[in-house]
PDB file of C-alpha atoms in Angstrom:
ATOM      1  CA  MET A 219      18.881   1.149 -11.032  1.00  0.00           C
ATOM      2  CA  GLN A 220      20.222   4.579 -11.958  1.00  0.00           C
ATOM      3  CA  PRO A 221      23.994   5.147 -11.522  1.00  0.00           C
ATOM      4  CA  ILE A 222      23.458   7.907  -8.941  1.00  0.00           C
ATOM      5  CA  ALA A 223      21.020   5.716  -7.011  1.00  0.00           C
ATOM      6  CA  TRP A 224      23.413   2.793  -6.589  1.00  0.00           C
ATOM      7  CA  GLN A 225      26.236   5.162  -5.634  1.00  0.00           C
ATOM      8  CA  LEU A 226      24.054   6.776  -2.987  1.00  0.00           C
ATOM      9  CA  SER A 227      22.997   3.337  -1.804  1.00  0.00           C
ATOM     10  CA  LEU A 228      26.637   2.265  -1.549  1.00  0.00           C
ATOM     11  CA  VAL A 229      27.543   5.367   0.471  1.00  0.00           C
ATOM     12  CA  LEU A 230      24.640   4.808   2.873  1.00  0.00           C
ATOM     13  CA  MET A 231      25.520   1.122   3.324  1.00  0.00           C
ATOM     14  CA  THR A 232      29.134   2.108   4.028  1.00  0.00           C
ATOM     15  CA  LEU A 233      28.022   4.600   6.691  1.00  0.00           C
ATOM     16  CA  VAL A 234      25.854   1.942   8.327  1.00  0.00           C
ATOM     17  CA  ALA A 235      28.768  -0.511   8.252  1.00  0.00           C
ATOM     18  CA  PHE A 236      31.037   2.065   9.913  1.00  0.00           C
ATOM     19  CA  GLY A 237      28.369   2.670  12.540  1.00  0.00           C
ATOM     20  CA  PHE A 238      28.204  -1.041  13.345  1.00  0.00           C
ATOM     21  CA  ALA A 239      32.007  -1.261  13.443  1.00  0.00           C
ATOM     22  CA  PHE A 240      32.206   1.721  15.810  1.00  0.00           C
ATOM     23  CA  VAL A 241      29.691   0.157  18.179  1.00  0.00           C
ATOM     24  CA  ALA A 242      31.426  -3.232  18.028  1.00  0.00           C
ATOM     25  CA  ILE A 243      34.856  -1.724  18.738  1.00  0.00           C
ATOM     26  CA  ASN A 244      33.642   0.426  21.622  1.00  0.00           C
ATOM     27  CA  SER A 245      31.375  -2.185  23.185  1.00  0.00           C
ATOM     28  CA  GLY A 246      34.265  -3.917  24.935  1.00  0.00           C
ATOM     29  CA  ARG A 247      35.348  -0.832  26.874  1.00  0.00           C
ATOM     30  CA  ARG A 248      34.274  -0.673  30.459  1.00  0.00           C
ATOM     31  CA  GLN A 249      32.331   2.403  31.479  1.00  0.00           C
ATOM     32  CA  ASP A 250      31.967   2.968  35.196  1.00  0.00           C
ATOM     33  CA  ASP A 251      29.774   6.034  35.088  1.00  0.00           C
ATOM     34  CA  TYR A 252      27.048   6.128  32.460  1.00  0.00           C
ATOM     35  CA  ALA A 253      25.148   9.116  33.892  1.00  0.00           C
ATOM     36  CA  PRO A 254      26.767  11.871  31.720  1.00  0.00           C
ATOM     37  CA  LEU A 255      26.458   9.712  28.603  1.00  0.00           C
ATOM     38  CA  GLN A 256      22.861   8.880  29.448  1.00  0.00           C
ATOM     39  CA  ILE A 257      21.941  12.543  29.894  1.00  0.00           C
ATOM     40  CA  ARG A 258      23.510  13.449  26.531  1.00  0.00           C
ATOM     41  CA  ALA A 259      21.766  10.552  24.822  1.00  0.00           C
ATOM     42  CA  TYR A 260      18.361  11.519  26.249  1.00  0.00           C
ATOM     43  CA  ARG A 261      18.883  15.132  25.192  1.00  0.00           C
ATOM     44  CA  LEU A 262      19.865  14.025  21.667  1.00  0.00           C
ATOM     45  CA  ARG A 263      16.882  11.665  21.469  1.00  0.00           C
ATOM     46  CA  THR A 264      14.479  14.415  22.551  1.00  0.00           C
ATOM     47  CA  ARG A 265      15.867  16.843  19.965  1.00  0.00           C
ATOM     48  CA  LEU A 266      15.723  14.192  17.262  1.00  0.00           C
ATOM     49  CA  PHE A 267      12.108  13.361  18.139  1.00  0.00           C
ATOM     50  CA  TRP A 268      10.958  16.978  17.968  1.00  0.00           C
ATOM     51  CA  GLY A 269      12.955  17.549  14.797  1.00  0.00           C
ATOM     52  CA  LEU A 270      11.185  14.623  13.143  1.00  0.00           C
ATOM     53  CA  VAL A 271       7.819  15.893  14.362  1.00  0.00           C
ATOM     54  CA  LEU A 272       8.545  19.350  12.908  1.00  0.00           C
ATOM     55  CA  VAL A 273       9.697  17.923   9.571  1.00  0.00           C
ATOM     56  CA  PHE A 274       7.213  15.103   9.007  1.00  0.00           C
ATOM     57  CA  GLY A 275       4.211  16.427  10.960  1.00  0.00           C
ATOM     58  CA  PRO A 276       3.213  19.142   8.465  1.00  0.00           C
ATOM     59  CA  ALA A 277       3.838  16.784   5.528  1.00  0.00           C
ATOM     60  CA  MET A 278       1.605  14.145   7.115  1.00  0.00           C
ATOM     61  CA  ILE A 279      -1.161  16.642   7.840  1.00  0.00           C
ATOM     62  CA  TYR A 280      -0.968  18.048   4.302  1.00  0.00           C
ATOM     63  CA  THR A 281      -1.202  14.626   2.644  1.00  0.00           C
ATOM     64  CA  LEU A 282      -4.021  13.371   4.876  1.00  0.00           C
ATOM     65  CA  MET A 283      -6.262  16.453   4.703  1.00  0.00           C
ATOM     66  CA  ASP A 284      -8.359  15.008   1.858  1.00  0.00           C
ATOM     67  CA  LEU A 285      -9.232  11.767   3.657  1.00  0.00           C
ATOM     68  CA  PRO A 286     -11.624  10.097   3.407  1.00  0.00           C
ATOM     69  CA  TYR A 287     -11.686  10.301  -0.354  1.00  0.00           C
ATOM     70  CA  GLY A 288     -15.210  10.868  -1.605  1.00  0.00           C
ATOM     71  CA  ALA A 289     -16.879   9.552  -4.730  1.00  0.00           C
ATOM     72  CA  THR A 290     -15.884  12.756  -6.509  1.00  0.00           C
ATOM     73  CA  ARG A 291     -12.269  11.498  -6.611  1.00  0.00           C
ATOM     74  CA  ALA A 292     -13.374   8.694  -8.967  1.00  0.00           C
ATOM     75  CA  ARG A 293     -15.097  11.112 -11.341  1.00  0.00           C
ATOM     76  CA  THR A 294     -12.156  11.576 -13.657  1.00  0.00           C
ATOM     77  CA  GLY A 295     -14.391  10.510 -16.526  1.00  0.00           C
ATOM     78  CA  SER A 296     -17.866  11.509 -17.544  1.00  0.00           C
ATOM     79  CA  GLY A 297     -21.134   9.735 -16.946  1.00  0.00           C
ATOM     80  CA  ALA A 298     -22.803   8.051 -14.038  1.00  0.00           C
ATOM     81  CA  VAL A 299     -20.916   5.871 -11.595  1.00  0.00           C
ATOM     82  CA  GLN A 300     -21.141   2.193 -12.531  1.00  0.00           C
ATOM     83  CA  VAL A 301     -21.593  -0.043  -9.476  1.00  0.00           C
ATOM     84  CA  ILE A 302     -20.327  -3.616  -9.244  1.00  0.00           C
ATOM     85  CA  ASP A 303     -20.947  -5.763  -6.170  1.00  0.00           C
ATOM     86  CA  ALA A 304     -18.067  -8.232  -5.733  1.00  0.00           C
ATOM     87  CA  THR A 305     -18.205 -11.116  -3.265  1.00  0.00           C
ATOM     88  CA  GLY A 306     -15.271 -13.405  -2.611  1.00  0.00           C
ATOM     89  CA  TYR A 307     -15.791 -17.094  -1.897  1.00  0.00           C
ATOM     90  CA  GLN A 308     -13.300 -19.885  -1.531  1.00  0.00           C
ATOM     91  CA  TRP A 309     -12.263 -20.008  -4.424  1.00  0.00           C
ATOM     92  CA  ARG A 310     -14.101 -17.717  -6.791  1.00  0.00           C
ATOM     93  CA  TRP A 311     -15.316 -14.150  -7.262  1.00  0.00           C
ATOM     94  CA  GLU A 312     -18.942 -13.340  -7.939  1.00  0.00           C
ATOM     95  CA  LEU A 313     -19.541 -10.014  -9.693  1.00  0.00           C
ATOM     96  CA  SER A 314     -22.928  -8.364 -10.192  1.00  0.00           C
ATOM     97  CA  GLN A 315     -21.788  -7.506 -13.732  1.00  0.00           C
ATOM     98  CA  ASP A 316     -18.698  -8.328 -15.754  1.00  0.00           C
ATOM     99  CA  HIS A 317     -18.498  -5.405 -18.172  1.00  0.00           C
ATOM    100  CA  VAL A 318     -18.194  -1.642 -17.802  1.00  0.00           C
ATOM    101  CA  THR A 319     -17.605   1.344 -20.051  1.00  0.00           C
ATOM    102  CA  ALA A 320     -14.168   2.953 -20.325  1.00  0.00           C
ATOM    103  CA  GLY A 321     -13.886   6.524 -19.095  1.00  0.00           C
ATOM    104  CA  GLN A 322     -16.754   6.207 -16.627  1.00  0.00           C
ATOM    105  CA  PRO A 323     -16.109   5.782 -12.906  1.00  0.00           C
ATOM    106  CA  VAL A 324     -16.707   2.330 -11.443  1.00  0.00           C
ATOM    107  CA  GLU A 325     -17.491   1.696  -7.798  1.00  0.00           C
ATOM    108  CA  PHE A 326     -16.658  -1.818  -6.616  1.00  0.00           C
ATOM    109  CA  ARG A 327     -18.343  -2.866  -3.376  1.00  0.00           C
ATOM    110  CA  VAL A 328     -16.154  -5.699  -2.183  1.00  0.00           C
ATOM    111  CA  THR A 329     -16.944  -8.176   0.574  1.00  0.00           C
ATOM    112  CA  SER A 330     -16.349 -11.818   1.408  1.00  0.00           C
ATOM    113  CA  ALA A 331     -18.631 -14.663   2.362  1.00  0.00           C
ATOM    114  CA  ASP A 332     -16.023 -16.761   4.163  1.00  0.00           C
ATOM    115  CA  VAL A 333     -12.410 -15.604   4.739  1.00  0.00           C
ATOM    116  CA  ASN A 334     -10.305 -12.548   3.883  1.00  0.00           C
ATOM    117  CA  HIS A 335      -9.533 -12.095   0.204  1.00  0.00           C
ATOM    118  CA  GLY A 336      -7.407  -9.517  -1.579  1.00  0.00           C
ATOM    119  CA  PHE A 337      -9.277  -7.966  -4.517  1.00  0.00           C
ATOM    120  CA  GLY A 338      -6.717  -6.966  -7.154  1.00  0.00           C
ATOM    121  CA  ILE A 339      -7.521  -5.645 -10.621  1.00  0.00           C
ATOM    122  CA  TYR A 340      -4.812  -6.269 -13.240  1.00  0.00           C
ATOM    123  CA  ASP A 341      -4.520  -4.968 -16.799  1.00  0.00           C
ATOM    124  CA  ALA A 342      -3.643  -7.103 -19.848  1.00  0.00           C
ATOM    125  CA  ASN A 343       0.078  -6.922 -18.933  1.00  0.00           C
ATOM    126  CA  LEU A 344      -0.735  -8.066 -15.373  1.00  0.00           C
ATOM    127  CA  HIS A 345       0.142  -4.693 -13.860  1.00  0.00           C
ATOM    128  CA  LEU A 346      -1.871  -3.972 -10.731  1.00  0.00           C
ATOM    129  CA  VAL A 347      -4.207  -1.028 -11.362  1.00  0.00           C
ATOM    130  CA  ALA A 348      -6.368  -1.060  -8.206  1.00  0.00           C
ATOM    131  CA  GLN A 349      -6.811  -3.123  -5.052  1.00  0.00           C
ATOM    132  CA  THR A 350      -8.753  -3.475  -1.827  1.00  0.00           C
ATOM    133  CA  GLN A 351      -9.554  -6.084   0.794  1.00  0.00           C
ATOM    134  CA  GLY A 352     -12.622  -8.344   0.856  1.00  0.00           C
ATOM    135  CA  MET A 353     -13.553  -9.200   4.458  1.00  0.00           C
ATOM    136  CA  PRO A 354     -16.472 -11.153   5.908  1.00  0.00           C
ATOM    137  CA  GLY A 355     -19.152  -8.923   7.396  1.00  0.00           C
ATOM    138  CA  TYR A 356     -17.689  -5.704   5.968  1.00  0.00           C
ATOM    139  CA  THR A 357     -17.927  -3.996   2.577  1.00  0.00           C
ATOM    140  CA  ASN A 358     -14.979  -2.024   1.230  1.00  0.00           C
ATOM    141  CA  THR A 359     -15.576   0.469  -1.550  1.00  0.00           C
ATOM    142  CA  LEU A 360     -13.034   0.794  -4.354  1.00  0.00           C
ATOM    143  CA  ARG A 361     -13.457   3.546  -6.945  1.00  0.00           C
ATOM    144  CA  HIS A 362     -11.571   3.352 -10.205  1.00  0.00           C
ATOM    145  CA  THR A 363     -11.954   4.735 -13.732  1.00  0.00           C
ATOM    146  CA  PHE A 364     -10.734   2.450 -16.503  1.00  0.00           C
ATOM    147  CA  GLU A 365      -9.179   4.671 -19.174  1.00  0.00           C
ATOM    148  CA  GLU A 366      -8.375   1.912 -21.667  1.00  0.00           C
ATOM    149  CA  PRO A 367     -10.809  -0.678 -23.054  1.00  0.00           C
ATOM    150  CA  GLY A 368      -9.818  -4.327 -22.793  1.00  0.00           C
ATOM    151  CA  THR A 369     -10.046  -7.340 -20.529  1.00  0.00           C
ATOM    152  CA  TYR A 370      -8.906  -6.918 -16.940  1.00  0.00           C
ATOM    153  CA  LYS A 371      -8.269  -9.791 -14.548  1.00  0.00           C
ATOM    154  CA  ILE A 372      -9.431  -9.842 -10.950  1.00  0.00           C
ATOM    155  CA  LEU A 373      -7.183 -12.003  -8.800  1.00  0.00           C
ATOM    156  CA  CYS A 374      -7.164 -12.829  -5.117  1.00  0.00           C
ATOM    157  CA  MET A 375      -4.136 -11.238  -3.482  1.00  0.00           C
ATOM    158  CA  GLU A 376      -4.318 -12.917  -0.082  1.00  0.00           C
ATOM    159  CA  TYR A 377      -3.811 -16.628   0.485  1.00  0.00           C
ATOM    160  CA  CYS A 378      -7.259 -18.062   1.195  1.00  0.00           C
ATOM    161  CA  GLY A 379      -6.788 -21.825   0.925  1.00  0.00           C
ATOM    162  CA  VAL A 380      -5.630 -24.631  -1.324  1.00  0.00           C
ATOM    163  CA  ALA A 381      -7.252 -23.345  -4.546  1.00  0.00           C
ATOM    164  CA  HIS A 382      -6.226 -19.712  -3.984  1.00  0.00           C
ATOM    165  CA  HIS A 383      -4.229 -19.706  -7.226  1.00  0.00           C
ATOM    166  CA  ASN A 384      -7.414 -20.450  -9.226  1.00  0.00           C
ATOM    167  CA  MET A 385      -9.388 -17.570  -7.709  1.00  0.00           C
ATOM    168  CA  MET A 386      -9.683 -15.261 -10.681  1.00  0.00           C
ATOM    169  CA  THR A 387     -12.284 -13.742 -12.929  1.00  0.00           C
ATOM    170  CA  GLU A 388     -12.337 -11.168 -15.699  1.00  0.00           C
ATOM    171  CA  ILE A 389     -14.060  -7.878 -16.324  1.00  0.00           C
ATOM    172  CA  ARG A 390     -14.471  -6.486 -19.814  1.00  0.00           C
ATOM    173  CA  VAL A 391     -14.073  -2.753 -20.335  1.00  0.00           C
ATOM    174  CA  ASP A 392     -15.839  -1.611 -23.500  1.00  0.00           C
ATOM    175  CA  ALA A 393     -15.045   1.531 -25.459  1.00  0.00           C
ATOM    176  CA  ARG A 394     -17.569   4.345 -25.198  1.00  0.00           C
TER     177      ARG A 394
END
């Protein structure tokens, strides 16, 4: 963690601790008439709500304008889209093919034949590079372009039964 980050974290935790202490100290006092306090609190809450809407509303709209992402988002490479049908079973993955070409977009069509499965693609260092959900009766589409050749592991990311830990397969990404 960066030095400035832990200092900021410490300051924020201290402010939260003071807030809790303030509430704990003042909770024992008896208040006979809450009406003025209630009116001020409602006014503050309304202003806070509209302030958050004004701040985060435009940011949310801006970031969601491109949804749903089309197949053109996956076309960071050249060539035709490679399609792989992936079906999850307890406790294995079945892929329509197990090798693709680096630099060309790949479209995974992921479903499940039994229970929910998490479809996670990991590189050689076991860093997650892409993921989606495999669900019975529904096909999710995952688009990804593998930039580096090598062997990638596909692991189940959602507990699906006693042999969940063995639910893995590999996909080979060949150089152009």
